[in-house]
mmCIF file of C-alpha atoms in Angstrom:
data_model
loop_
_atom_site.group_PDB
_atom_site.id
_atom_site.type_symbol
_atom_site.label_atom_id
_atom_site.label_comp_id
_atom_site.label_asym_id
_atom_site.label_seq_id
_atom_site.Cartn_x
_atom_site.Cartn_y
_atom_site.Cartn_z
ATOM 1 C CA UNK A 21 13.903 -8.623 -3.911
ATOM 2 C CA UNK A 22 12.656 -5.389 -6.053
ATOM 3 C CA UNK A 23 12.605 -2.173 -5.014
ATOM 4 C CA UNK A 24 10.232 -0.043 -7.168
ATOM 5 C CA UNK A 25 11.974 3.311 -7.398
ATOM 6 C CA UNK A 26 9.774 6.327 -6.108
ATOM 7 C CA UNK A 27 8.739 7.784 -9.432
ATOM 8 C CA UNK A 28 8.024 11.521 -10.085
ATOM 9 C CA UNK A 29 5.152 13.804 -9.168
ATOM 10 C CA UNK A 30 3.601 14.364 -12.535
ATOM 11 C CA UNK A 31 2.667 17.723 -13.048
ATOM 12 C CA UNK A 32 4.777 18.989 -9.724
ATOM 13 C CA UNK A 33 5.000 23.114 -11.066
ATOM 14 C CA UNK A 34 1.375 22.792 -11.887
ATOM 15 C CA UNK A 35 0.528 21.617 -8.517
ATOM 16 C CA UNK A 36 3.249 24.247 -6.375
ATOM 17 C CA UNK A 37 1.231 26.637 -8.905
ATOM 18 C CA UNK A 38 -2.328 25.976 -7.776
ATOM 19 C CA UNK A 39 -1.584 25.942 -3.961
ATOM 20 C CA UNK A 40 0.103 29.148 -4.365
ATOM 21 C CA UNK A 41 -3.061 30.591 -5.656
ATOM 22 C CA UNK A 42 -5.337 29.246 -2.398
ATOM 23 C CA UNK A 43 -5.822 30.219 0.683
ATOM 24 C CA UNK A 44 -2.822 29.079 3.368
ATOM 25 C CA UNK A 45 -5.081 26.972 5.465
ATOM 26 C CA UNK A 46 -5.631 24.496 1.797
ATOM 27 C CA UNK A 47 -3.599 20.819 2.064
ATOM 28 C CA UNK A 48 -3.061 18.806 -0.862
ATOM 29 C CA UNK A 49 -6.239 16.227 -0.654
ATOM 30 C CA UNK A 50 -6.350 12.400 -1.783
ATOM 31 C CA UNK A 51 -4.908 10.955 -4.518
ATOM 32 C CA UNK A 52 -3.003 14.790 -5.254
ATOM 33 C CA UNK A 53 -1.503 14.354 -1.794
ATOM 34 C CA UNK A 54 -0.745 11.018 -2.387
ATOM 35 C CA UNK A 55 1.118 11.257 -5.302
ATOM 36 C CA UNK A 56 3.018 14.132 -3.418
ATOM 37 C CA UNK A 57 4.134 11.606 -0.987
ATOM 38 C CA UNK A 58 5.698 9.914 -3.384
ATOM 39 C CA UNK A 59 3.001 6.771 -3.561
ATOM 40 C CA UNK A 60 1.814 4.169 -5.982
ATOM 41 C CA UNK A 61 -0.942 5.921 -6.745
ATOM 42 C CA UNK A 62 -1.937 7.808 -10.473
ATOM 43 C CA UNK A 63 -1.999 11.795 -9.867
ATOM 44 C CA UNK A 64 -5.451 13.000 -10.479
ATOM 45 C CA UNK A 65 -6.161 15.340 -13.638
ATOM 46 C CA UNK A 66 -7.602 18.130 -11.630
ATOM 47 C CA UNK A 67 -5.445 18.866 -8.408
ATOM 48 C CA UNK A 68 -7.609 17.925 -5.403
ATOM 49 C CA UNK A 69 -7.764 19.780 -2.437
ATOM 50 C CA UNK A 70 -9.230 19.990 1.066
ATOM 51 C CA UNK A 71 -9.944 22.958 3.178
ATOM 52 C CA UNK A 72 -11.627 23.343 7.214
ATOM 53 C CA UNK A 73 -15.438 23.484 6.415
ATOM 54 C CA UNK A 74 -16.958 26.665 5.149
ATOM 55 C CA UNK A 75 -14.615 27.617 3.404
ATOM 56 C CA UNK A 76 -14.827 26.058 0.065
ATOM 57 C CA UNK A 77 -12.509 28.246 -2.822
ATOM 58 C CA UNK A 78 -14.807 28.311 -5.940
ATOM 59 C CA UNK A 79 -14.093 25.674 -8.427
ATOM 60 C CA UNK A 80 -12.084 26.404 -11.550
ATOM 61 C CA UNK A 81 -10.609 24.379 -14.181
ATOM 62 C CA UNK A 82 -7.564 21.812 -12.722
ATOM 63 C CA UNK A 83 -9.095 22.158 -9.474
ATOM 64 C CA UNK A 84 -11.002 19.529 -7.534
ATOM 65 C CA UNK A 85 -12.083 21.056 -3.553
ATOM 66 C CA UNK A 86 -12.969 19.233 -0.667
ATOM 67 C CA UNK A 87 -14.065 20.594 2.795
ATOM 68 C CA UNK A 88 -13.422 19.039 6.023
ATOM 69 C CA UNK A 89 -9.953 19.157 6.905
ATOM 70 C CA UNK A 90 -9.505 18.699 10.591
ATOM 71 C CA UNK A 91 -7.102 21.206 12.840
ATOM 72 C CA UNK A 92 -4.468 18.231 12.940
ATOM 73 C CA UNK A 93 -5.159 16.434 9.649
ATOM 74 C CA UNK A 94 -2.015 18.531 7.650
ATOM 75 C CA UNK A 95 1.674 18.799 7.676
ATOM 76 C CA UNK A 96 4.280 20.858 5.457
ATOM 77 C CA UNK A 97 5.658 18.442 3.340
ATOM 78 C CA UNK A 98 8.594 18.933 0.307
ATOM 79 C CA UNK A 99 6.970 22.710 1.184
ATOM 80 C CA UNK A 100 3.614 21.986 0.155
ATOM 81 C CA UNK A 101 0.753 21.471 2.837
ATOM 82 C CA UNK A 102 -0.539 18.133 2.583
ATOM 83 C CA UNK A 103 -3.021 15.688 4.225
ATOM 84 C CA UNK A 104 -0.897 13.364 6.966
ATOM 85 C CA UNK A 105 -0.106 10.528 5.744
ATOM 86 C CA UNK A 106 -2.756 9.071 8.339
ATOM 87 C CA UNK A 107 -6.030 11.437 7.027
ATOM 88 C CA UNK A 108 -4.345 10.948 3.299
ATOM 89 C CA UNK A 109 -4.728 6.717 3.959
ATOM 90 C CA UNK A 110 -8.141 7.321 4.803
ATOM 91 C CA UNK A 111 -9.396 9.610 2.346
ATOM 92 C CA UNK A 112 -7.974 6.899 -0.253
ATOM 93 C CA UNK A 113 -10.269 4.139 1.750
ATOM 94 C CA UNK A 114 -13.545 5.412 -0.612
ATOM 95 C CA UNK A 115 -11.198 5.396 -3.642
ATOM 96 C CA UNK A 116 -9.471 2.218 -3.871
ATOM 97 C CA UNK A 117 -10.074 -1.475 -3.478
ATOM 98 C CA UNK A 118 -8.896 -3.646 -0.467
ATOM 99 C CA UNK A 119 -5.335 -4.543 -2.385
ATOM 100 C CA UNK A 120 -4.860 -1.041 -3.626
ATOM 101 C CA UNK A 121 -5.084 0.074 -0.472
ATOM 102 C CA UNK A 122 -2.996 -1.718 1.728
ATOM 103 C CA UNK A 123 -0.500 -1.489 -1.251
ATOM 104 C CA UNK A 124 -0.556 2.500 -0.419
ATOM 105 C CA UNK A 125 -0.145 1.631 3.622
ATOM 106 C CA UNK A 126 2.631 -0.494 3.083
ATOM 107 C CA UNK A 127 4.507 1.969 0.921
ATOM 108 C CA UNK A 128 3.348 4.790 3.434
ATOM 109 C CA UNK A 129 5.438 2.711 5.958
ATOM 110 C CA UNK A 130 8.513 1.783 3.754
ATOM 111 C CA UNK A 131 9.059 5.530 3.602
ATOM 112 C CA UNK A 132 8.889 6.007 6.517
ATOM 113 C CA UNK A 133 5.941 8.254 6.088
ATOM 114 C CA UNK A 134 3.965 6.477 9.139
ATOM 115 C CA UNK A 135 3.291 2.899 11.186
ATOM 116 C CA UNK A 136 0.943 0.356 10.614
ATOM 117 C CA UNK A 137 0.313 0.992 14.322
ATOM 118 C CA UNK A 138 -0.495 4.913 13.491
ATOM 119 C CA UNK A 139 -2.287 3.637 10.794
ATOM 120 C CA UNK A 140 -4.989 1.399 13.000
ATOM 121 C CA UNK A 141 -5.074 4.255 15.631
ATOM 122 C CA UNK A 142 -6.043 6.724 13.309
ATOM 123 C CA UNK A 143 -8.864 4.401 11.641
ATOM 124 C CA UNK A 144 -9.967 3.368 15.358
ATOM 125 C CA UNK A 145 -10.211 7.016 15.857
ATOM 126 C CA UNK A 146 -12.541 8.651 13.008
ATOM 127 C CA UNK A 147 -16.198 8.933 13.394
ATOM 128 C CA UNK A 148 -18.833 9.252 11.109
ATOM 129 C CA UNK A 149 -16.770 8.646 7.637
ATOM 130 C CA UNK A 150 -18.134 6.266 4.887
ATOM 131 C CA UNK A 151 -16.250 2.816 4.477
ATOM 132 C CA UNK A 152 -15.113 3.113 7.851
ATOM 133 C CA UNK A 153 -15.061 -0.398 8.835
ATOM 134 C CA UNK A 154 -13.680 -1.485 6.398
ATOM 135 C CA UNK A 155 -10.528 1.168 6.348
ATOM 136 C CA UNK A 156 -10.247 0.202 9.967
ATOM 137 C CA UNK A 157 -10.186 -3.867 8.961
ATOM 138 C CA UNK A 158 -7.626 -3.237 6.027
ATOM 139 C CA UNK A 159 -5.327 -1.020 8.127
ATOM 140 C CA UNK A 160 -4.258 -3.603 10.177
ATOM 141 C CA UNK A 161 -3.030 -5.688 7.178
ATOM 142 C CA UNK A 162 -0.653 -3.081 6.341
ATOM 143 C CA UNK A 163 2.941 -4.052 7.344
ATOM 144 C CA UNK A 164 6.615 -3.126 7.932
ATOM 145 C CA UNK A 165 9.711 -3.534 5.406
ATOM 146 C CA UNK A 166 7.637 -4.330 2.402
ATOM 147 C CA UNK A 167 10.109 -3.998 -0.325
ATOM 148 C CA UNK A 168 7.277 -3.135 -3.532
ATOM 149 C CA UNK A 169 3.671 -2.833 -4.213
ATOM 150 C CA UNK A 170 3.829 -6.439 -6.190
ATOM 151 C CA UNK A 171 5.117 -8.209 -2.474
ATOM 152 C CA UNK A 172 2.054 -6.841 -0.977
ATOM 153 C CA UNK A 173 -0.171 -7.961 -3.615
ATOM 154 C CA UNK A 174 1.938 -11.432 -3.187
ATOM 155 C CA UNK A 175 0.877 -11.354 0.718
ATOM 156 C CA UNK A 176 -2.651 -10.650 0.019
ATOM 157 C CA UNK A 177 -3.199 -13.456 -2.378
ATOM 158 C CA UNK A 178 -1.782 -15.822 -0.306
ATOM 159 C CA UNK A 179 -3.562 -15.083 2.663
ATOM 160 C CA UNK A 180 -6.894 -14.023 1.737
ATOM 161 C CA UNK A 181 -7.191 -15.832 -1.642
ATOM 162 C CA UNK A 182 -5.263 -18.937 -1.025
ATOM 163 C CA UNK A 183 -6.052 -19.120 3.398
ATOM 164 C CA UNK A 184 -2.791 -19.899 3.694
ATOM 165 C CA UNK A 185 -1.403 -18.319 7.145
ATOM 166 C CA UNK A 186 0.318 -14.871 6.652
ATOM 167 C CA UNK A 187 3.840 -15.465 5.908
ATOM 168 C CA UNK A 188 6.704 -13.167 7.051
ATOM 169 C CA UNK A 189 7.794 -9.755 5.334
ATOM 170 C CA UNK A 190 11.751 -10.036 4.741
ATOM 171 C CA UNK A 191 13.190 -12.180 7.618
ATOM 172 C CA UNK A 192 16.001 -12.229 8.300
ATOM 173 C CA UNK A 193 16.963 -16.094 7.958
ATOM 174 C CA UNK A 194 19.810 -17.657 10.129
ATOM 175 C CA UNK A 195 21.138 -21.379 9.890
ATOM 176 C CA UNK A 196 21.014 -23.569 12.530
ATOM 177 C CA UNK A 197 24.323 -21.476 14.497
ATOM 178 C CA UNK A 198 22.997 -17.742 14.155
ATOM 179 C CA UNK A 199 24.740 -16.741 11.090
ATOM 180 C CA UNK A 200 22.737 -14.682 8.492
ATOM 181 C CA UNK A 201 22.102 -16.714 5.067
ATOM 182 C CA UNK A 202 19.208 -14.210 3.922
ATOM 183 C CA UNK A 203 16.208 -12.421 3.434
ATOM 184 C CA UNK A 204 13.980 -13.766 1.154
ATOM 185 C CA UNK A 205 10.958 -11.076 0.690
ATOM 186 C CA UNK A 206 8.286 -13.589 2.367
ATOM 187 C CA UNK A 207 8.742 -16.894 4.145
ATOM 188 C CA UNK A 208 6.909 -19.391 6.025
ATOM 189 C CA UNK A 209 9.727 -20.192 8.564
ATOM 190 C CA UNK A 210 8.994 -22.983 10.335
ATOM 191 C CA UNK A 211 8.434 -24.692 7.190
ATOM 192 C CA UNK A 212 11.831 -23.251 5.675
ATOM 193 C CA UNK A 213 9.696 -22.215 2.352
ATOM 194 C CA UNK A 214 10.985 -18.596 0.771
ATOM 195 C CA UNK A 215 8.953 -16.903 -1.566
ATOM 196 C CA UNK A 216 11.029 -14.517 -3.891
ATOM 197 C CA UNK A 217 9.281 -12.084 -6.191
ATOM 198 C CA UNK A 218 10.806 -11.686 -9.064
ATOM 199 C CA UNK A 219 10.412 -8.068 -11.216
ATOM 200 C CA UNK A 220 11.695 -7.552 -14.444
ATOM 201 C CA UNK A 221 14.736 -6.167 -13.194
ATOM 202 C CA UNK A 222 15.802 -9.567 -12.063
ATOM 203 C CA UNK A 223 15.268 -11.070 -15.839
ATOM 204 C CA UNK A 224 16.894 -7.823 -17.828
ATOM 205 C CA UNK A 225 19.996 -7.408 -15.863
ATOM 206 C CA UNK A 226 22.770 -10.114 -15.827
ATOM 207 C CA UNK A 227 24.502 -9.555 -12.476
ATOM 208 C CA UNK A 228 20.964 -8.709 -10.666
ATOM 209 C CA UNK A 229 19.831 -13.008 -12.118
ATOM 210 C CA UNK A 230 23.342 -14.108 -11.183
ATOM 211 C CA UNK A 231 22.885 -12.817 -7.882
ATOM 212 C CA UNK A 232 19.452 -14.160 -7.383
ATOM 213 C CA UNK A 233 20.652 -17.744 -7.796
ATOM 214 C CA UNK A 234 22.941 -17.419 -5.798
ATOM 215 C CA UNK A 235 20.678 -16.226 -2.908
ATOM 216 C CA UNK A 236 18.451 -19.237 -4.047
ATOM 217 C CA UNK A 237 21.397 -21.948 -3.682
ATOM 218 C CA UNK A 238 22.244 -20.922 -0.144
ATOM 219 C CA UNK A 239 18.854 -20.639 1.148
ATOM 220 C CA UNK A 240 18.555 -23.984 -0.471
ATOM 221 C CA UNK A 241 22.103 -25.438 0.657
ATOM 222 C CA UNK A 242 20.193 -24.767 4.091
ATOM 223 C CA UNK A 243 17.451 -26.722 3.763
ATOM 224 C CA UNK A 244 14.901 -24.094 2.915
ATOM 225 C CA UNK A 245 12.347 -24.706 -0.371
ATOM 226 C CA UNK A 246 12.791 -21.418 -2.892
ATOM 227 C CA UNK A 247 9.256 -20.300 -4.941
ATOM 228 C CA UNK A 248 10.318 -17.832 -7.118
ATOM 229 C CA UNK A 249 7.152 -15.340 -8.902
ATOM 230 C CA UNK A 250 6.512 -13.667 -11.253
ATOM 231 C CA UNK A 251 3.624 -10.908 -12.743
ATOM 232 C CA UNK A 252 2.188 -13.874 -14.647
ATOM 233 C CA UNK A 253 1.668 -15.706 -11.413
ATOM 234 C CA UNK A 254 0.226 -12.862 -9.850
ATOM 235 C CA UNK A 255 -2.449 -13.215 -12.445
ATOM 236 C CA UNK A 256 -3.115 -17.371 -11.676
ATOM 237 C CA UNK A 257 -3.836 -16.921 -7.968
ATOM 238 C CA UNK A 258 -5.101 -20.285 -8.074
ATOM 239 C CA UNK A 259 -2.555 -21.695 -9.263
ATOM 240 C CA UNK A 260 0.235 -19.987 -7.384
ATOM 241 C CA UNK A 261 -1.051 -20.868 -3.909
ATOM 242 C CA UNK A 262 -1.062 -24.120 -5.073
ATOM 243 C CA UNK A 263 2.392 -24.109 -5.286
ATOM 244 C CA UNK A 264 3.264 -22.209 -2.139
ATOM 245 C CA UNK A 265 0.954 -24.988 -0.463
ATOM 246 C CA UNK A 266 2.994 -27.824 -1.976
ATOM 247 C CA UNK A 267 5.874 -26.391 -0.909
ATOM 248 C CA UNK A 268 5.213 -25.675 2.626
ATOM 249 C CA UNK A 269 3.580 -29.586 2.607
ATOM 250 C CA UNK A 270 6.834 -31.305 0.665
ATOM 251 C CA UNK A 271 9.159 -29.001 3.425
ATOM 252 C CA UNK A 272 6.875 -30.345 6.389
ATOM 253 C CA UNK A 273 7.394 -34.123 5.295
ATOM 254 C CA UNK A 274 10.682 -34.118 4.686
ATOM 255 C CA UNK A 275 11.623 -32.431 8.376
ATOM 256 C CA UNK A 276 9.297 -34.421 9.526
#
């Protein structure tokens, strides 16, 4: 299991800067008020912006504006006003592809920033915005306790490259008398197959890859089948689900 640690707005002066220069009813817009937030998504050059319709503030260099910002589509956040994290996830639906996407919902819920079940209500709800159905198809993908952007790209493949059913997020796994022997990021539990992502983190630090097999050895001890991946496998997609299938079909035979 890797945590990817939340990583620094770039340009954060340069941003509180700009929105001290606008008018108070302005919210951080898109990928800007993403990367406020915190998320897994590249700060724009120019700062974008969003403001109610009308009233537009003349472009100038570093600035990107937007109009259209609804009466409850803006909070106060790290004392900059900011898209929700709702109108932010859809704004970001004409900007990024399917996996990028839910990537950004998932970390929106790890945050605790929103819920996937915000998330659907809030698609369900808008009118009249391009990409719509689609935003409102990929928001209910997004999920709870996702650990890193590269689990929910793991997810994805499986399920929508490889049709294999949608495996848990981070059980937590019990033997056969209730007592906790893990949490492997994804698993197909009924078939006792864990799948473990594996960042660098796991390979560079010595007690972090001593620790990892010896997670692996007692989720094995009990039974379960352990598929450890990496980035390269994220890359084979093929080739991985291929081996979660195996896995899940070997774990099947052998219980029978």
């Amino acid at each position: 299991m890797y945590v990817e640690r939340e990583q620094p707005v770039d340009g954060e002066q340069a941003v509180r800067a700009v929105m001290l220069a606008l008018p108070e009813e302005a919210a951080l817009y898109g990928a800007s008020a993403a990367a406020w937030y915190g998320l897994p998504v590249e700060a724009p050059a120019d700062v974008q912006i969003i403001v109610p319709r009308g009233t537009v503030p003349r472009r100038r260099p570093g600035l990107e504006p937007h109009e259209g910002l609804g009466s409850d589509d803006a909070i106060v956040h790290r004392g900059i006003r900011v898209t929700t994290p709702e109108r932010t996830w859809l704004d970001l639906s004409v900007r990024l592809d399917d996996a990028e996407l839910v990537v950004v919902g998932d970390a929106m819920v790890a945050r605790g920033l929103t819920t996937p079940q915000r998330l659907v209500e809030r698609a369900d709800a808008a009118r009249r915005r391009r990409g719509i159905v689609r935003a409102r198809s990929l928001a209910r993908l997004v999920r709870d306790r996702v650990d890193s952007p590269q689990e929910t790209r793991l997810r994805l493949i499986l399920t929508h490259h490889g049709g294999l059913p949608e495996p848990a997020v981070n059980p937590a796994v019990a033997d056969d008398h209730g007592g906790w022997i893990g949490r492997p990021d994804l698993a197909y539990e009924d078939a006792k197959v864990a799948i473990q992502y594996e960042g660098d983190v796991h390979r560079t630090k010595a007690k972090r890859w001593r620790a990892d097999i010896a997670r692996d050895e007692v989720l094995r001890d009990h039974g379960w089948e352990v598929v450890r991946v990496t980035a390269d496998d994220l890359i084979h997609r093929s080739r991985l689900c291929d081996r979660v299938r195996r896995a899940i079909d070997r774990q099947r035979r052998r219980t029978g």
